[in-house]
Coordinates of C-alpha atoms and ligand atoms in Angstrom, one line a residue:
M86 CA 18.9 13.0 -1.2
S87 CA 16.0 15.1 -3.1
K88 CA 13.7 17.6 -1.2
L89 CA 10.2 19.0 -2.0
L90 CA 9.8 22.7 -1.4
V91 CA 6.1 23.9 -1.0
N92 CA 4.9 27.1 -0.7
G93 CA 1.7 26.9 0.9
R94 CA -2.1 28.3 1.0
Q95 CA -2.5 28.1 -2.6
R96 CA -5.7 27.0 -3.4
L97 CA -6.1 23.8 -5.9
E98 CA -8.5 23.5 -8.5
G99 CA -9.3 21.1 -11.6
T100 CA -9.3 17.4 -12.2
V101 CA -6.7 14.7 -11.5
S102 CA -6.9 11.2 -12.5
V103 CA -5.5 8.7 -9.5
Q104 CA -2.7 6.4 -10.0
G105 CA -3.1 2.6 -10.0
A106 CA -3.1 0.8 -6.5
K107 CA 0.6 0.2 -5.2
N108 CA -0.7 -2.6 -3.0
S109 CA -2.5 -4.3 -5.8
A110 CA 0.4 -3.8 -8.1
L111 CA 3.0 -5.4 -5.7
P112 CA 1.2 -8.6 -5.2
I113 CA 0.1 -9.0 -8.7
L114 CA 4.0 -8.5 -10.0
A115 CA 5.1 -11.1 -7.5
A116 CA 2.2 -13.6 -8.8
T117 CA 3.3 -13.4 -12.4
V118 CA 6.1 -15.8 -11.1
L119 CA 3.3 -18.6 -11.5
T120 CA 2.6 -17.8 -14.8
G121 CA 3.6 -19.0 -18.3
G122 CA 3.7 -16.6 -21.3
E123 CA 2.8 -12.6 -21.2
S124 CA 1.2 -10.9 -19.1
V125 CA 0.3 -7.4 -19.6
I126 CA -0.5 -5.2 -16.3
F127 CA -2.4 -1.9 -17.1
N128 CA -2.6 1.2 -14.9
C129 CA 0.5 -0.1 -12.9
P130 CA 1.8 2.8 -10.9
E131 CA 5.7 3.7 -11.8
L132 CA 7.0 3.5 -8.3
T133 CA 10.4 2.6 -6.6
D134 CA 8.4 -0.1 -4.9
T135 CA 6.8 -1.7 -8.2
E136 CA 10.7 -1.0 -10.1
A137 CA 12.1 -3.3 -7.2
S138 CA 9.4 -5.9 -7.7
A139 CA 10.6 -6.0 -11.4
R140 CA 14.1 -6.1 -10.5
I141 CA 13.4 -9.5 -8.5
L142 CA 11.2 -10.8 -11.4
R143 CA 14.2 -10.2 -14.1
W144 CA 16.8 -11.6 -11.6
L145 CA 14.5 -14.7 -11.3
G146 CA 14.1 -15.2 -15.0
C147 CA 11.1 -13.1 -16.6
E148 CA 11.3 -10.3 -19.1
V149 CA 9.7 -7.4 -17.8
T150 CA 9.0 -4.1 -19.8
R151 CA 7.5 -1.2 -19.3
S152 CA 5.0 0.5 -22.1
G153 CA 3.7 3.9 -20.3
E154 CA 1.2 2.9 -17.6
A155 CA 1.5 -0.8 -18.6
V156 CA 4.1 -3.4 -17.3
I157 CA 4.5 -6.5 -19.7
V158 CA 6.1 -9.7 -17.9
K159 CA 7.1 -12.5 -20.2
N160 CA 7.7 -15.7 -18.2
D161 CA 9.1 -18.6 -20.0
G162 CA 10.3 -20.4 -17.0
I163 CA 11.9 -19.4 -13.6
S164 CA 15.4 -20.3 -13.5
R165 CA 16.4 -19.1 -10.1
H166 CA 14.6 -19.5 -6.8
D167 CA 16.6 -17.4 -4.4
I168 CA 16.2 -13.5 -4.0
P169 CA 19.6 -11.7 -2.7
D170 CA 19.4 -9.6 0.3
S171 CA 20.2 -6.7 -1.9
L172 CA 16.8 -7.2 -4.0
M173 CA 14.7 -8.3 -0.9
R174 CA 15.8 -5.2 1.2
R175 CA 14.5 -2.3 -1.1
T176 CA 10.8 -3.2 -0.4
R177 CA 9.4 -5.2 2.5
S178 CA 6.6 -6.2 0.8
S179 CA 9.1 -8.6 -1.2
I180 CA 7.8 -11.4 1.1
V181 CA 5.1 -12.1 -1.3
F182 CA 7.5 -13.6 -3.5
L183 CA 8.1 -16.3 -0.8
G184 CA 4.7 -18.2 -1.9
A185 CA 5.3 -17.4 -5.7
V186 CA 8.8 -18.8 -5.6
L187 CA 8.2 -21.9 -3.5
A188 CA 4.9 -22.8 -5.4
R189 CA 6.5 -22.5 -8.9
T190 CA 9.7 -23.8 -8.1
G191 CA 9.3 -26.2 -5.1
R192 CA 12.3 -24.3 -3.2
A193 CA 12.4 -20.6 -2.2
K194 CA 15.5 -19.1 -0.5
L195 CA 15.4 -15.5 0.7
S196 CA 16.5 -12.7 3.2
F197 CA 13.8 -12.4 6.1
P198 CA 12.5 -9.0 5.4
G199 CA 13.5 -6.6 8.3
G200 CA 11.0 -4.4 10.2
C201 CA 10.4 -1.3 8.8
E202 CA 9.8 2.5 9.8
I203 CA 6.2 1.6 11.0
G204 CA 6.7 -1.4 12.8
M205 CA 8.5 -5.0 13.2
R206 CA 6.1 -6.5 10.3
P207 CA 6.6 -9.7 11.5
I208 CA 5.9 -12.5 9.0
D209 CA 4.9 -15.6 11.5
L210 CA 1.4 -15.7 9.9
H211 CA 3.0 -16.1 6.3
L212 CA 5.4 -18.9 7.6
S213 CA 3.0 -21.0 9.6
A214 CA 0.5 -21.1 6.8
L215 CA 3.0 -22.1 4.0
R216 CA 4.1 -24.7 6.8
R217 CA 0.8 -26.1 7.0
L218 CA 0.5 -26.2 2.7
G219 CA 3.7 -28.3 3.4
A220 CA 6.6 -26.1 3.3
E221 CA 9.7 -27.0 5.1
I222 CA 11.2 -23.5 6.2
R223 CA 14.6 -22.9 8.0
E224 CA 15.4 -19.6 9.4
R225 CA 18.8 -19.0 9.8
H226 CA 21.5 -16.3 9.4
G227 CA 18.7 -13.9 8.5
Y228 CA 17.6 -16.1 5.5
L229 CA 14.5 -18.2 5.0
D230 CA 15.2 -21.2 3.2
C231 CA 12.1 -23.2 2.2
R232 CA 11.2 -26.3 0.5
A233 CA 8.4 -28.3 -0.8
P234 CA 10.0 -31.0 -2.5
H235 CA 6.5 -32.9 -3.1
G236 CA 4.9 -29.7 -4.1
L237 CA 2.1 -28.0 -1.6
K238 CA -0.7 -29.5 -0.6
G239 CA -3.9 -27.9 -0.1
C240 CA -5.5 -27.1 3.4
K241 CA -7.3 -25.1 5.9
I242 CA -6.0 -22.2 7.3
A243 CA -7.5 -20.1 10.0
L244 CA -5.6 -16.5 10.0
S245 CA -5.2 -15.3 13.9
F246 CA -5.2 -11.7 12.2
P247 CA -6.6 -10.8 8.7
S248 CA -3.0 -10.3 7.4
V249 CA -3.2 -8.7 3.9
G250 CA 0.0 -9.9 2.9
A251 CA -0.4 -13.4 4.7
T252 CA -3.7 -13.7 2.5
E253 CA -2.2 -12.7 -0.4
D254 CA 1.0 -15.2 0.0
I255 CA -1.4 -18.2 0.6
M256 CA -3.9 -17.6 -2.0
I257 CA -0.5 -17.2 -4.5
A258 CA 1.0 -20.3 -3.0
A259 CA -2.2 -22.3 -3.0
C260 CA -3.0 -21.7 -6.5
L261 CA -0.6 -24.7 -7.6
A262 CA -1.0 -26.7 -4.4
S263 CA -2.6 -30.2 -5.1
G264 CA -6.3 -30.1 -3.5
T265 CA -8.4 -27.3 -2.0
T266 CA -7.4 -24.3 0.5
T267 CA -9.4 -22.5 2.5
I268 CA -8.6 -19.6 4.2
T269 CA -10.7 -18.1 7.1
N270 CA -10.4 -14.7 8.4
A271 CA -8.8 -13.6 5.4
A272 CA -8.1 -10.0 4.9
R273 CA -10.9 -8.3 2.6
E274 CA -8.9 -5.3 1.0
P275 CA -10.0 -4.7 -2.6
E276 CA -6.4 -5.2 -3.5
I277 CA -7.0 -9.2 -2.5
C278 CA -10.1 -8.9 -4.9
D279 CA -7.7 -7.5 -7.8
L280 CA -5.2 -10.5 -7.1
A281 CA -7.6 -13.0 -7.2
E282 CA -9.0 -11.7 -10.3
Y283 CA -5.6 -11.7 -12.2
L284 CA -5.0 -14.9 -11.2
N285 CA -8.2 -16.3 -12.2
R286 CA -7.8 -14.8 -15.6
C287 CA -4.5 -16.8 -15.6
G288 CA -6.5 -19.9 -15.1
A289 CA -6.5 -20.1 -11.1
K290 CA -9.7 -21.1 -9.3
I291 CA -10.4 -18.6 -6.6
H292 CA -13.7 -18.1 -4.8
G293 CA -14.9 -15.8 -2.4
A294 CA -12.1 -13.1 -2.4
G295 CA -13.2 -9.9 -0.5
E296 CA -15.2 -12.0 1.6
G297 CA -14.0 -13.6 5.2
V298 CA -13.3 -17.0 3.7
V299 CA -11.4 -17.7 0.5
V300 CA -11.4 -21.0 -1.4
I301 CA -8.4 -21.9 -3.8
D302 CA -8.6 -25.0 -5.9
G303 CA -5.3 -25.9 -7.1
V304 CA -4.6 -26.4 -10.6
K305 CA -1.5 -28.0 -12.5
R306 CA -0.1 -24.5 -14.2
L307 CA -1.2 -21.0 -14.8
G308 CA -1.1 -19.0 -18.2
S309 CA -1.1 -15.4 -18.5
A310 CA -3.7 -12.4 -18.6
V311 CA -4.4 -9.1 -19.5
H312 CA -5.3 -7.1 -16.1
T313 CA -5.9 -3.4 -15.4
I314 CA -5.0 -2.5 -11.6
I315 CA -7.7 -1.0 -9.4
P316 CA -7.2 2.8 -8.6
D317 CA -5.2 3.5 -5.7
R318 CA -7.7 4.3 -2.9
I319 CA -5.1 5.7 -0.6
A320 CA -3.6 7.8 -3.2
A321 CA -7.2 8.9 -3.5
A322 CA -7.4 10.1 0.2
T323 CA -4.1 11.8 -0.1
L324 CA -5.4 14.1 -2.7
L325 CA -8.9 14.5 -1.1
S326 CA -6.8 15.6 2.0
C327 CA -4.7 18.1 0.0
A328 CA -8.0 19.7 -1.0
A329 CA -9.7 19.6 2.3
V330 CA -6.7 21.6 3.5
T331 CA -6.7 24.0 1.1
G332 CA -10.5 24.9 1.2
S333 CA -10.4 23.4 -2.7
E334 CA -12.8 21.9 -4.9
I335 CA -11.1 19.3 -7.2
V336 CA -12.3 16.2 -9.1
L337 CA -10.6 13.0 -9.1
D338 CA -10.9 10.6 -12.2
G339 CA -11.0 7.0 -12.1
V340 CA -11.6 6.3 -8.5
I341 CA -13.8 3.7 -7.0
S342 CA -15.8 5.3 -4.4
S343 CA -17.2 2.4 -2.5
H344 CA -13.1 1.5 -1.7
L345 CA -13.4 4.7 0.4
G346 CA -16.5 3.6 2.0
A347 CA -14.8 4.3 5.7
V348 CA -13.0 7.4 4.5
L349 CA -15.3 9.6 3.0
P350 CA -17.5 9.9 6.0
V351 CA -14.5 11.4 7.8
F352 CA -14.0 14.1 4.9
E353 CA -18.1 14.7 5.4
Q354 CA -17.6 15.1 9.3
A355 CA -15.0 17.9 8.7
G356 CA -17.2 19.8 6.4
C357 CA -16.3 18.9 3.2
S358 CA -18.9 17.5 0.5
L359 CA -18.3 15.0 -1.7
T360 CA -20.5 13.9 -4.7
H361 CA -19.5 10.9 -7.3
R362 CA -20.7 10.0 -10.5
E363 CA -19.6 6.9 -12.0
N364 CA -15.7 6.8 -11.5
Q365 CA -15.6 10.5 -10.6
L366 CA -15.6 12.0 -7.4
R367 CA -15.7 15.7 -6.7
I368 CA -14.7 17.2 -3.1
V369 CA -15.9 20.5 -2.1
S370 CA -13.8 21.8 0.9
P371 CA -14.8 24.7 3.8
E372 CA -12.8 27.6 4.2
R373 CA -12.7 26.0 8.2
L374 CA -12.5 22.3 8.5
R375 CA -14.3 20.7 11.8
G376 CA -12.8 18.2 14.1
M377 CA -13.4 14.6 13.2
K378 CA -13.9 13.4 16.5
I379 CA -12.9 9.6 16.6
I380 CA -11.1 7.5 13.9
R381 CA -10.0 4.4 14.6
T382 CA -7.9 2.3 12.0
M383 CA -9.2 -1.4 11.3
P384 CA -8.8 -3.8 8.5
Y385 CA -10.9 -3.6 5.6
P386 CA -13.8 -2.5 5.4
G387 CA -12.8 -0.3 8.4
F388 CA -10.9 2.9 8.4
P389 CA -7.1 2.2 6.4
T390 CA -4.4 2.4 8.3
D391 CA -2.8 4.2 5.3
A392 CA -5.0 6.8 5.7
Q393 CA -4.3 7.5 9.1
A394 CA -1.3 10.1 8.5
P395 CA -2.7 12.1 5.8
L396 CA -6.1 12.5 7.9
L397 CA -4.1 13.4 10.5
A398 CA -2.5 16.4 8.9
V399 CA -5.8 17.3 7.8
S400 CA -7.2 17.3 11.4
C401 CA -4.3 19.4 12.6
V402 CA -6.0 22.7 11.1
A403 CA -9.6 21.7 11.8
N404 CA -11.6 23.3 14.2
G405 CA -11.8 21.1 17.2
V406 CA -10.7 17.9 18.3
T407 CA -9.7 14.6 16.8
V408 CA -8.4 11.5 18.1
F409 CA -7.1 8.9 16.5
I410 CA -6.4 4.9 17.5
E411 CA -3.9 3.2 15.5
N412 CA -4.9 -0.6 15.6
I413 CA -2.8 -1.9 13.1
F414 CA 1.0 -1.1 13.3
E415 CA 2.7 -0.2 16.8
N416 CA 4.8 2.6 15.3
R417 CA 3.1 4.5 12.8
Y418 CA 2.9 8.0 14.6
R419 CA 6.4 9.1 13.6
H420 CA 5.2 11.8 11.3
T421 CA 3.5 13.6 14.2
G422 CA 6.9 15.3 15.6
E423 CA 7.5 16.9 12.2
L424 CA 3.7 18.1 11.8
V425 CA 4.4 19.8 15.4
R426 CA 7.4 21.4 14.1
M427 CA 5.0 22.8 12.1
G428 CA 2.6 24.3 14.8
A429 CA 0.4 21.5 15.4
D430 CA -1.1 20.5 18.6
I431 CA -0.8 16.7 19.0
R432 CA -0.1 14.6 21.8
T433 CA 0.6 10.6 21.2
E434 CA 0.7 7.8 23.9
G435 CA 0.8 4.6 22.7
K436 CA -1.8 3.7 19.9
I437 CA -3.6 7.3 21.0
A438 CA -2.9 10.4 19.1
V439 CA -5.0 13.4 20.1
I440 CA -5.0 16.8 17.5
E441 CA -6.4 20.0 18.8
G442 CA -6.5 21.6 15.8
V443 CA -5.0 24.9 15.1
S444 CA -6.4 28.1 13.3
G445 CA -3.1 27.6 11.0
L446 CA 0.6 25.7 10.8
Y447 CA 3.5 27.8 9.6
G448 CA 6.5 26.6 7.1
A449 CA 9.3 24.6 8.3
A450 CA 12.1 22.4 7.7
V451 CA 10.6 18.6 8.1
E452 CA 11.9 15.0 7.5
A453 CA 9.8 12.6 6.3
T454 CA 10.5 8.9 7.7
D455 CA 7.9 6.8 5.9
L456 CA 5.8 6.6 3.1
R457 CA 2.1 7.8 4.1
G458 CA 4.2 10.1 7.1
A459 CA 5.8 12.0 4.2
A460 CA 2.1 12.7 2.4
S461 CA 1.2 14.1 5.5
L462 CA 4.1 16.5 5.5
V463 CA 3.4 17.5 1.8
I464 CA -0.5 18.1 3.0
A465 CA 0.8 20.2 6.2
G466 CA 3.0 22.2 3.8
L467 CA 0.2 22.8 1.6
C468 CA -2.1 24.8 3.9
A469 CA 1.0 26.4 5.8
E470 CA 2.1 30.0 5.9
G471 CA 5.4 30.5 4.0
S472 CA 7.3 27.6 2.9
T473 CA 8.0 24.0 3.9
E474 CA 11.2 22.2 3.0
I475 CA 10.4 18.2 3.2
S476 CA 13.4 15.9 3.1
G477 CA 13.2 11.8 2.7
V478 CA 11.2 12.3 -0.5
C479 CA 12.6 9.1 -1.3
Y480 CA 9.8 7.6 1.2
L481 CA 7.1 9.3 -0.9
D482 CA 8.5 8.0 -4.3
R483 CA 7.5 4.3 -3.0
G484 CA 4.0 4.9 -3.1
Y485 CA 3.1 7.9 -4.9
E486 CA 3.9 8.6 -8.9
S487 CA 5.5 12.0 -8.8
L488 CA 3.1 13.7 -6.3
E489 CA 4.3 16.9 -7.0
R490 CA 3.5 16.8 -10.7
T491 CA 0.3 15.9 -9.7
L492 CA -0.2 18.7 -7.3
S493 CA 1.4 21.3 -9.3
S494 CA -1.3 20.4 -12.4
L495 CA -3.8 21.5 -9.6
G496 CA -2.1 24.8 -8.9
A497 CA -0.1 23.9 -5.8
D498 CA 3.3 25.8 -5.7
I499 CA 5.7 22.8 -4.9
K500 CA 8.9 21.4 -6.6
R501 CA 11.5 19.3 -6.2
L502 CA 14.9 20.4 -5.4
Ligands
EPZ226 C1 -0.2 -4.2 3.5 O1 1.2 -4.4 4.4 C2 0.2 -3.0 3.0 N1 1.3 -3.1 1.9 C3 0.2 -1.9 3.8 O2 0.6 -0.6 3.4 C4 -0.8 -2.0 5.0 O3 -0.6 -0.5 5.6 C5 -1.3 -3.0 5.6 O4 -1.5 -3.8 4.4 C6 -2.4 -2.9 6.0 O5 -3.5 -2.4 5.3 C7 1.1 -3.7 1.1 O6 0.1 -4.3 0.4 C8 2.5 -3.8 0.1 P1 -0.5 -7.2 7.2 P2 1.2 -5.8 5.3 O7 0.1 -8.1 7.1 O8 0.8 -7.1 4.4 C9 0.8 -8.1 11.6 C10 1.6 1.4 2.7 O9 1.8 2.5 3.4 N2 1.4 -9.1 11.0 O10 -2.1 -6.7 7.0 O11 2.7 -6.2 5.9 C11 1.5 -6.7 11.1 O12 2.7 -6.4 12.1 C12 1.9 0.0 3.4 O13 0.9 1.5 1.6 C13 1.7 -10.3 12.0 O14 1.8 -10.2 13.2 O15 0.2 -5.6 6.4 C14 0.5 -5.7 11.4 O16 0.8 -5.2 12.8 C15 2.2 0.2 4.9 N3 2.3 -11.5 11.5 C16 -0.8 -6.1 10.9 O17 -0.9 -7.6 11.2 C17 2.3 -11.6 10.0 O18 2.6 -12.6 9.6 C18 -1.4 -5.9 9.6 O19 -0.3 -6.5 8.8 C19 1.7 -10.4 9.2 C20 1.4 -9.3 10.0

């Protein structure tokens, strides 16, 4: 198991480009199951999660190759409808293959994605929506066995919660359904818009992505397309956090500031100044940050739950109190115990975390237990006195393209052991 060693209190400087969005790449790779021909997906981040999706696509009969930051998916037909547990288990988000395989082949057999480090991750909204579209789904022995012998039929679907994954699953499945599907209370994340744009380039007819109501007119088949994935807004928030805790001035290149609408004001609240010009974002951080008062995680365009852990690390060294309310996942404060080992003053109770900023953290041996928690430990290590050894780097590699290389290029003293 590799580890990261961070020697703290190095000021960062320079310009760094933001990776492609993991949470856009994953549903788009799954959506290539619907297509015919060769799709080229530019700005696709190289992560263990995207590699896991590529493995599933190859298993299903696609040819997947990487050329630099582009992934090429050649789909001349899907030869299987089952995804083995060994491939499903590698990443939770593989559930989004369910709608794709079912819509393309009329059948899908895949293992129930287990819970994960941040919560139970139920899929009831996915299953009830696919059943409304006409799928017969049996759940047994940890497997989902789904059939749509007469194809899927468009219908109205009202989501009780704007689930990102359920919205994506339904959008993908409905592309090849007969008739029109309307999703109300759909998730509005930028990654939903990116997925819809790729599918429409392939010949789908999706309207309203990014709004609360998405309408999909089913078509007979899809072609292929060339598409560039949007920048990763959570990776951007993570890099901003690294700058904020080290009193640094850095420039992010290739970022869409409007995707960070609920995040940038939090950095300003902490005393950072942010200026953006075209697709560049400059952050200038103060010597000492201010507490950020209250941060509630919400569905987009609210404050993103994935940015909670990185900003919580920032709040640990701010002058004042910050209260987090985690409304999306039920177990997303596991990184706080490790931050306390580094001298942070944090109390959590259910959805609430209260952080009393301290004047400084000290390095320690800490363990990551989930993706964004791992990022919070790197951020804390960057500003801690002395060195911090972070284990569980495999979690970091699921969502960040060699974060240590990016940070080293900005002057951080960080290396992978
Ligand atoms: C996506 O997960 C992201 N993952 C998550 O990012 C992100 O935190 C989350 O959306 C919220 O923005 C990918 O896009 C691959 P949800 P997803 O369905 O689709 C409940 C990261 O760090 N729910 O919007 O699983 C669920 O339990 C990851 O990059 C149901 O109850 O999120 C949760 O409480 C972590 N039933 C809430 O909804 C369902 O059928 C939000 O889940 C589905 C979800």
